[in-house]
Amino acid sequence: MSVADTHRNASEIRAQIDALVAEFAWLIDHKSGHGVADLFTPQGRYMVGGEEFDLQGRDEIEDFYARRRAAGPRTSRHLFSNLHFEHVDDDRARGVCVLTLHAADGRPPHPLKPVLVADYSDTYWRSPEGVWRYESRVVTPLFGSIPNFGSRTN
């Protein structure tokens, strides 16, 4: 494989990863989290700020979003930026992106102030069908705090 082919392949993978990150935000912000679990591998891990929010597998991730929907209307915008992408091999990659989260319970309009800025450290895996999924998403809050709906018991 030539250098140009390698670069083109990495660019295509990056575009697919960008689409995965955008779909994650869209499903939470516009579909109340329906379908987010399907963006993860069957054993995927979603961890926010430590062990109090450490979801393992699609069932736990889907259960979290079902409980969140049951709590009532919520308005959010997950704004991801600054993806630092590392292509590991044809079926694995790593990346870190920055989340700026605007969120509030109830229907809009709401104040503009972000509730959280965090790093999302991701590991991606490509299925045999060529679909990229999250193997893991580990969220590290930098500014603000994790909204209280993050507990397993909420």
N, CA and C of each residue as an Amber inpcrd file, in Angstrom:
protein
   462
   0.8570000  -1.1850000   0.0000000   0.0000000   0.0000000   0.0000000
   0.8930000   1.2350000   0.0000000   0.5880000   2.1650000  -0.8530000
   1.3850000   3.3870000  -0.9650000   1.0670000   4.3450000   0.1780000
   1.9080000   5.3440000   0.3420000   1.6660000   6.3810000   1.3480000
   0.3490000   7.0870000   1.0650000   0.0670000   7.3610000  -0.2120000
  -1.1970000   8.0220000  -0.5790000  -2.3920000   7.1530000  -0.2110000
  -2.2900000   5.8270000  -0.4380000  -3.3840000   4.9200000  -0.0740000
  -3.5810000   4.8880000   1.4400000  -2.4770000   4.8590000   2.1760000
  -2.5610000   4.8540000   3.6380000  -3.2250000   6.1270000   4.1390000
  -2.8400000   7.2670000   3.5870000  -3.4320000   8.5470000   3.9910000
  -4.9220000   8.5890000   3.6470000  -5.2710000   8.1070000   2.4420000
  -6.6760000   8.1010000   2.0220000  -7.4900000   7.1910000   2.9550000
  -6.9430000   6.0160000   3.2870000  -7.6340000   5.1010000   4.1850000
  -7.8410000   5.7460000   5.5540000  -6.8070000   6.3900000   6.0960000
  -6.9300000   7.0650000   7.3940000  -7.9510000   8.1950000   7.3180000
  -7.9880000   8.9220000   6.2100000  -8.9680000  10.0060000   6.0450000
 -10.3870000   9.4630000   5.9970000 -10.5830000   8.3410000   5.3150000
 -11.9100000   7.7180000   5.2600000 -12.3460000   7.2420000   6.6410000
 -11.4190000   6.6290000   7.3750000 -11.7440000   6.1640000   8.7250000
 -12.0860000   7.3570000   9.6120000 -11.3120000   8.4180000   9.5260000
 -11.5950000   9.6110000  10.3270000 -12.9900000  10.1510000  10.0240000
 -13.3780000  10.1960000   8.7550000 -14.7170000  10.6720000   8.3890000
 -15.7960000   9.7670000   8.9860000 -15.5610000   8.4700000   8.9920000
 -16.5340000   7.5420000   9.5740000 -16.6210000   7.7090000  11.0910000
 -15.4890000   7.9480000  11.7410000 -15.4810000   8.1890000  13.1910000
 -16.1870000   9.5080000  13.5030000 -15.9250000  10.5420000  12.7210000
 -16.6390000  11.8200000  12.8950000 -18.1490000  11.6050000  12.8050000
 -18.5830000  10.7820000  11.8550000 -20.0120000  10.4970000  11.7000000
 -20.5590000   9.7490000  12.9160000 -19.7750000   8.8400000  13.4870000
 -20.1930000   8.1140000  14.6920000 -20.3730000   9.0810000  15.8620000
 -19.4260000   9.9860000  16.0550000 -19.5060000  10.9730000  17.1370000
 -20.7320000  11.8680000  16.9480000 -20.9840000  12.3010000  15.7210000
 -22.1480000  13.1530000  15.4430000 -23.4520000  12.3970000  15.6780000
 -23.4940000  11.1310000  15.3160000 -24.7100000  10.3270000  15.5260000
 -24.9910000  10.1520000  17.0160000 -23.9500000   9.9490000  17.8080000
 -24.0910000   9.8460000  19.2590000 -24.7900000  11.0950000  19.8020000
 -24.2910000  12.2660000  19.4280000 -24.8820000  13.5270000  19.9020000
 -26.3150000  13.6810000  19.4050000 -26.5530000  13.3870000  18.1320000
 -27.8920000  13.5390000  17.5470000 -28.9140000  12.6550000  18.2730000
 -28.5530000  11.4040000  18.5220000 -29.5010000  10.4920000  19.1650000
 -29.8550000  10.9420000  20.5760000 -28.9040000  11.4970000  21.2950000
 -29.2100000  11.9960000  22.6410000 -30.0370000  13.2750000  22.5530000
 -29.6120000  14.2040000  21.7250000 -30.2430000  15.5250000  21.6790000
 -31.6000000  15.5410000  20.9900000 -31.8090000  14.6680000  20.0200000
 -33.0400000  14.7160000  19.2200000 -33.9150000  13.4790000  19.3430000
 -33.3740000  12.3910000  19.8970000 -34.1360000  11.1430000  20.0110000
 -34.1580000  10.6100000  21.4390000 -33.8400000  11.4690000  22.3980000
 -33.8620000  11.1100000  23.8230000 -33.0330000   9.8670000  24.1380000
 -31.9820000   9.6550000  23.3730000 -31.0860000   8.5290000  23.6330000
 -31.4810000   7.2260000  22.9710000 -32.6270000   7.1940000  22.2810000
 -33.0100000   5.9700000  21.5660000 -31.9330000   5.6320000  20.5450000
 -31.4020000   4.4240000  20.5990000 -30.4070000   3.9800000  19.6300000
 -28.9640000   4.2050000  20.0300000 -28.7120000   4.9230000  21.1100000
 -27.3230000   5.1600000  21.5220000 -26.6110000   3.8450000  21.8180000
 -27.2750000   2.9230000  22.4850000 -26.6400000   1.6470000  22.8390000
 -26.1470000   0.9010000  21.6050000 -26.8470000   1.0470000  20.4890000
 -26.4500000   0.3580000  19.2560000 -25.1750000   0.9210000  18.6470000
 -24.7270000   2.0750000  19.1110000 -23.4720000   2.6470000  18.6290000
 -22.2640000   2.0090000  19.3070000 -22.5060000   1.1910000  20.3240000
 -21.4560000   0.5010000  21.0670000 -21.3740000  -0.9580000  20.6210000
 -20.2170000  -1.5610000  20.8330000 -20.1040000  -3.0030000  20.6410000
 -20.9920000  -3.6780000  21.6860000 -21.3410000  -4.9610000  21.5020000
 -22.2050000  -5.6190000  22.4930000 -21.6640000  -5.5300000  23.9220000
 -20.3460000  -5.5510000  24.0960000 -19.7470000  -5.4540000  25.4340000
 -19.2030000  -4.0570000  25.7080000 -19.6110000  -3.0810000  24.9280000
 -19.0690000  -1.7290000  25.0420000 -19.1860000  -1.1470000  26.4400000
 -18.2710000  -0.2390000  26.7430000 -18.2210000   0.3920000  28.0640000
 -18.4010000   1.8930000  27.9070000 -19.2290000   2.4620000  28.7940000
 -19.4690000   3.9090000  28.8170000 -19.2750000   4.3550000  30.2550000
 -18.1930000   5.0940000  30.5170000 -17.8470000   5.4780000  31.8830000
 -17.7100000   6.9920000  31.9580000 -18.3490000   7.5710000  32.9630000
 -18.2980000   9.0160000  33.1640000 -17.8030000   9.2930000  34.5720000
 -16.6490000   9.9170000  34.6820000 -16.1750000  10.4270000  35.9550000
 -15.9250000   9.4120000  37.0510000 -15.7890000   8.1560000  36.7450000
 -15.4760000   7.1690000  37.7670000 -16.4910000   6.0540000  37.8560000
 -16.3350000   5.2400000  38.8830000 -17.1020000   4.0060000  38.9930000
 -18.5860000   4.2050000  39.2620000 -19.0100000   5.3610000  39.7500000
 -20.4370000   5.5690000  40.0110000 -21.2430000   5.5850000  38.7180000
 -20.5970000   5.8050000  37.5920000 -21.2620000   5.7580000  36.2900000
 -20.3530000   4.9540000  35.3740000 -20.4930000   3.6420000  35.4240000
 -19.6740000   2.7390000  34.6140000 -20.6040000   1.6950000  34.0300000
 -21.0500000   1.9400000  32.8160000 -22.0120000   1.0630000  32.1630000
 -21.2670000   0.0690000  31.2850000 -21.6190000  -1.2030000  31.4240000
 -20.9780000  -2.2770000  30.6700000 -22.0190000  -2.9590000  29.7990000
 -21.8540000  -2.8930000  28.5020000 -22.7370000  -3.5900000  27.5770000
 -23.9320000  -2.7560000  27.1550000 -24.4890000  -3.1560000  26.0200000
 -25.6090000  -2.4090000  25.4450000 -26.8310000  -2.3700000  26.3540000
 -27.1130000  -3.4610000  27.0730000 -28.3080000  -3.4720000  27.9300000
 -28.2310000  -2.4040000  29.0140000 -27.0800000  -2.2710000  29.6640000
 -26.9370000  -1.2490000  30.7120000 -27.0070000   0.1570000  30.1260000
 -26.4370000   0.3440000  28.9450000 -26.4790000   1.6640000  28.3060000
 -27.9130000   2.0100000  27.9280000 -28.6300000   1.0590000  27.3410000
 -30.0320000   1.3080000  26.9720000 -30.8800000   1.5650000  28.2130000
 -30.6400000   0.8170000  29.2880000 -31.3910000   1.0180000  30.5350000
 -31.1700000   2.4270000  31.0850000 -29.9380000   2.9180000  31.0100000
 -29.6610000   4.2750000  31.4730000 -30.5070000   5.2890000  30.7130000
 -30.5300000   5.1970000  29.3820000 -31.2950000   6.1690000  28.5980000
 -32.7980000   5.9950000  28.7890000 -33.2680000   4.7850000  29.0350000
 -34.6900000   4.5780000  29.3310000 -35.0610000   5.2710000  30.6440000
 -34.2000000   5.1500000  31.6670000 -34.4630000   5.8280000  32.9490000
 -34.4040000   7.3410000  32.7820000 -33.5030000   7.8050000  31.9680000
 -33.3920000   9.2430000  31.7210000 -34.6590000   9.7650000  31.0340000
 -35.1770000   9.0190000  30.0480000 -36.4180000   9.4320000  29.3770000
 -37.5850000   9.4360000  30.3540000 -37.6290000   8.4570000  31.2470000
 -38.7270000   8.3490000  32.2090000 -38.7520000   9.5190000  33.1870000
 -37.6370000  10.2030000  33.3650000 -37.5650000  11.3340000  34.3000000
 -38.2650000  12.5810000  33.7660000 -38.6540000  12.5790000  32.4900000
 -39.3570000  13.7280000  31.9260000 -38.5510000  14.4230000  30.8540000
 -39.1270000  15.4790000  30.2740000 -38.4590000  16.1690000  29.1610000
 -37.1060000  16.7480000  29.5710000 -36.1760000  16.6790000  28.6540000
 -34.8470000  17.2520000  28.8660000 -34.3820000  17.8280000  27.5390000
 -33.8100000  19.0030000  27.6070000 -33.2580000  19.6520000  26.4270000
 -31.7430000  19.6150000  26.5430000 -31.0740000  19.1550000  25.4840000
 -29.6090000  19.1210000  25.5260000 -29.0370000  19.3370000  24.1370000
 -27.8170000  19.8080000  24.1280000 -27.0160000  19.8840000  22.9190000
 -25.6030000  19.4720000  23.2970000 -25.1900000  18.3490000  22.7410000
 -23.8480000  17.8140000  22.9300000 -22.9990000  18.3010000  21.7620000
 -22.1040000  19.2330000  22.0260000 -21.2760000  19.8440000  20.9840000
 -19.8660000  19.2640000  21.0750000 -19.5460000  18.3550000  20.1660000
 -18.2290000  17.7160000  20.1470000 -17.3160000  18.4480000  19.1760000
 -16.0550000  18.6070000  19.5750000 -15.0820000  19.2990000  18.7260000
 -13.6880000  18.7430000  18.9890000 -12.7450000  19.2250000  18.1880000
 -11.3140000  18.9750000  18.3940000 -10.9600000  17.4930000  18.4770000
 -11.5160000  16.6890000  17.5680000 -11.1950000  15.2600000  17.5590000
  -9.7170000  15.0660000  17.2400000  -9.0100000  14.4860000  18.1930000
  -7.6270000  14.0610000  17.9680000  -7.6960000  12.5630000  17.7180000
  -7.4330000  12.1670000  16.4930000  -7.6720000  10.8090000  16.0260000
  -6.3590000  10.0740000  15.8390000  -6.3100000   8.8360000  16.3250000
  -5.1410000   7.9860000  16.1330000  -5.6040000   6.6850000  15.5050000
  -5.2130000   6.4800000  14.2630000  -5.5540000   5.2550000  13.5380000
  -4.6180000   4.1560000  14.0210000  -5.1630000   3.1020000  14.6110000
  -4.3420000   2.0300000  15.1580000  -4.0960000   0.9600000  14.1000000
  -5.1670000   0.4310000  13.5210000  -5.0640000  -0.5020000  12.4020000
  -6.3780000  -0.4360000  11.6390000  -6.5850000  -1.3240000  10.7000000
  -7.7720000  -1.2190000   9.8500000  -9.0830000  -1.3780000  10.6120000
  -9.0510000  -2.0250000  11.7800000 -10.2850000  -2.2800000  12.5210000
 -10.3150000  -1.6750000  13.9160000  -9.3070000  -0.9000000  14.2640000
  -9.2600000  -0.2740000  15.5810000  -8.7040000   1.1400000  15.4490000
  -9.2140000   1.9960000  16.3150000  -8.7160000   3.3730000  16.3530000
  -8.9790000   3.9350000  17.7410000  -8.2940000   5.0190000  18.0450000
  -8.5020000   5.7360000  19.3000000  -8.6880000   7.2040000  18.9760000
  -9.3850000   7.8870000  19.8610000  -9.5530000   9.3100000  19.6670000
  -9.9420000   9.9910000  20.9620000  -9.6780000  11.2730000  21.0190000
 -10.1220000  12.1120000  22.1290000 -10.8000000  13.3220000  21.5050000
 -11.9990000  13.6360000  21.9890000 -12.6800000  14.8440000  21.5340000
 -13.2100000  15.5840000  22.7590000 -13.5680000  16.8240000  22.5460000
 -14.0300000  17.6870000  23.6300000 -15.5400000  17.8600000  23.5180000
 -16.2290000  17.6780000  24.6290000 -17.6670000  17.9240000  24.7030000
 -17.9120000  19.2390000  25.4250000 -18.7350000  20.0860000  24.8290000
 -19.3320000  21.2230000  25.5200000 -20.8140000  20.9010000  25.5990000
 -21.3220000  20.7380000  26.8070000 -22.7010000  20.3000000  27.0080000
 -23.5600000  21.4370000  27.5370000 -24.6340000  21.6920000  26.8290000
 -25.6980000  22.5760000  27.2950000 -26.8880000  21.6660000  27.5710000
 -27.4230000  21.6900000  28.7910000 -28.5300000  20.7950000  29.1190000
 -29.3240000  21.3480000  30.2900000 -30.6280000  21.0660000  30.2550000
 -31.5160000  21.4550000  31.3540000 -32.7710000  20.6010000  31.2680000
 -33.3570000  20.3420000  32.4200000 -34.6330000  19.6370000  32.4420000
 -35.7170000  20.5430000  31.8950000 -36.7110000  19.9370000  31.2630000
 -37.8340000  20.6900000  30.7360000 -37.6360000  21.0800000  29.2880000
 -38.5850000  21.8550000  28.8120000 -38.5860000  22.2710000  27.4060000
 -37.9200000  23.6420000  27.2660000 -37.3550000  23.9480000  26.0840000
 -36.6720000  25.2340000  25.8830000 -37.6560000  26.3820000  25.8330000
 -37.1310000  27.6050000  25.9540000 -35.7210000  28.0000000  25.9920000
 -35.1280000  27.8950000  27.4010000 -33.7940000  27.8050000  27.4360000
 -33.0340000  27.7050000  28.6840000 -31.8590000  28.6770000  28.6340000
 -31.2300000  28.9510000  29.7860000 -30.0190000  29.7750000  29.7900000
 -28.9160000  29.1180000  28.9540000 -28.0050000  29.9230000  28.4330000
 -26.9720000  29.4370000  27.5240000 -25.7850000  28.7910000  28.2230000
 -25.5490000  29.0760000  29.4550000 -24.3470000  28.6250000  30.1560000
 -24.1570000  27.1050000  30.0360000 -22.9560000  26.6540000  29.5850000
 -22.7010000  25.2090000  29.5240000 -22.6950000  24.6090000  30.9220000
 -23.1540000  23.3700000  31.0320000 -23.1280000  22.6940000  32.3240000
 -21.8700000  21.8480000  32.4870000 -21.2080000  21.5350000  31.3620000
 -20.0530000  20.6490000  31.4410000 -19.1680000  20.8220000  30.2110000
 -17.8590000  20.8040000  30.4400000 -16.8770000  20.6410000  29.3750000
 -16.0460000  19.4360000  29.7860000 -15.8990000  18.4770000  28.8680000
 -15.2380000  17.2210000  29.2210000 -14.4730000  16.6600000  28.0330000
 -13.4490000  15.8740000  28.3450000 -12.7660000  15.0810000  27.3250000
 -13.4500000  13.7250000  27.2190000 -13.6850000  13.2830000  26.0030000
 -14.1900000  11.9380000  25.7230000 -13.0430000  11.1500000  25.1060000
 -12.5330000  10.1710000  25.8270000 -11.4660000   9.3030000  25.3210000
 -12.1170000   8.0240000  24.8170000 -12.0210000   7.8070000  23.5160000
 -12.7590000   6.7280000  22.8660000 -11.8290000   5.6830000  22.2700000
 -12.3160000   4.4480000  22.2830000 -11.7190000   3.3630000  21.5190000
 -12.7880000   2.8860000  20.5550000 -12.4300000   2.7990000  19.2740000
 -13.3790000   2.4340000  18.2280000 -12.9960000   1.0760000  17.6450000
 -13.9980000   0.3280000  17.2270000 -13.7980000  -0.9770000  16.6010000
 -14.6870000  -1.0620000  15.3780000 -14.1400000  -1.6010000  14.2940000
 -14.9240000  -1.7690000  13.0700000 -15.3750000  -3.2170000  12.9580000
 -16.6800000  -3.3910000  12.7830000 -17.2640000  -4.7280000  12.6630000
 -16.8750000  -5.3550000  11.3270000 -17.0640000  -6.6670000  11.1920000
 -16.7990000  -7.3140000   9.8980000 -17.6320000  -6.7180000   8.7590000
 -18.7690000  -6.1050000   9.0960000 -19.6140000  -5.4510000   8.0880000
 -19.1130000  -4.0510000   7.7300000 -18.0610000  -3.6040000   8.4040000
 -17.4750000  -2.3030000   8.1060000 -18.0580000  -1.1420000   8.8900000
 -18.8450000  -1.4230000   9.9360000 -19.4850000  -0.3770000  10.7380000
 -18.6290000  -0.0990000  11.9730000 -18.2830000   1.1800000  12.1720000
 -17.5120000   1.5680000  13.3530000 -18.4380000   1.7050000  14.5510000
 -17.9780000   1.1950000  15.6990000 -18.7230000   1.2720000  16.9490000
 -17.7450000   1.6600000  18.0710000 -18.3340000   2.1140000  19.1730000
 -17.5210000   2.3990000  20.3550000 -17.2410000   1.1000000  21.0940000
 -15.9710000   0.8460000  21.3600000 -15.6010000  -0.2060000  22.2950000
 -15.6550000   0.3710000  23.7040000 -15.2340000   1.6280000  23.8120000
 -15.3370000   2.3140000  25.1010000 -15.3860000   3.8170000  24.8830000
 -16.0810000   4.4770000  25.8170000 -16.1080000   5.9430000  25.9190000
 -15.8640000   6.2560000  27.3840000 -14.7840000   6.9360000  27.6630000
 -14.4470000   7.3160000  29.0300000 -14.4540000   8.8400000  29.0820000
 -15.3300000   9.3820000  29.9120000 -15.5540000  10.8210000  29.9840000
 -14.8310000  11.3870000  31.2020000 -14.0000000  12.4050000  30.9650000
 -13.2780000  13.0750000  32.0400000 -13.7510000  14.5200000  32.1210000
 -14.5490000  14.8630000  33.1480000 -15.0070000  16.2470000  33.2980000
 -13.8220000  17.1800000  33.5610000 -13.8390000  18.3400000  32.8910000
 -12.7930000  19.3430000  33.0670000 -13.3230000  20.6140000  33.7160000
 -14.5080000  21.0370000  33.3130000 -15.1620000  22.2310000  33.8540000
 -16.6190000  21.8720000  34.1140000 -17.1730000  22.4060000  35.1920000
 -18.5560000  22.0980000  35.5340000 -18.6310000  20.7590000  36.2410000
 -19.8150000  20.1950000  36.2520000 -19.9940000  18.9140000  36.9310000
 -20.9480000  18.0340000  36.1350000 -20.8570000  16.7540000  36.4130000
 -21.7170000  15.7870000  35.7450000 -23.1410000  16.0010000  36.2340000
 -24.1090000  16.1200000  35.3170000 -25.5050000  16.2540000  35.7560000
 -25.9080000  15.0790000  36.6440000 -26.8000000  15.3110000  37.5980000
 -27.1410000  14.2960000  38.5990000 -27.8860000  13.0980000  38.0410000
 -28.3180000  13.1150000  36.7900000 -28.9860000  11.9470000  36.2280000
 -28.0010000  10.8230000  35.9320000 -26.7100000  11.0430000  36.1500000
 -25.7050000  10.0430000  35.8200000 -25.6340000   8.8580000  36.7500000
 -26.3380000   8.8620000  37.8420000 -26.2540000   7.7440000  38.7690000
 -27.0410000   6.5520000  38.2410000 -26.5990000   5.3590000  38.5700000
 -27.2810000   4.1380000  38.1380000 -28.6690000   4.0230000  38.7570000
 -28.9090000   4.6970000  39.8580000 -30.1880000   4.5420000  40.5460000
 -31.2060000   5.5900000  40.1580000 -30.8170000   6.6140000  39.4020000
 -31.7820000   7.6420000  38.9780000 -32.6570000   7.1410000  37.8690000
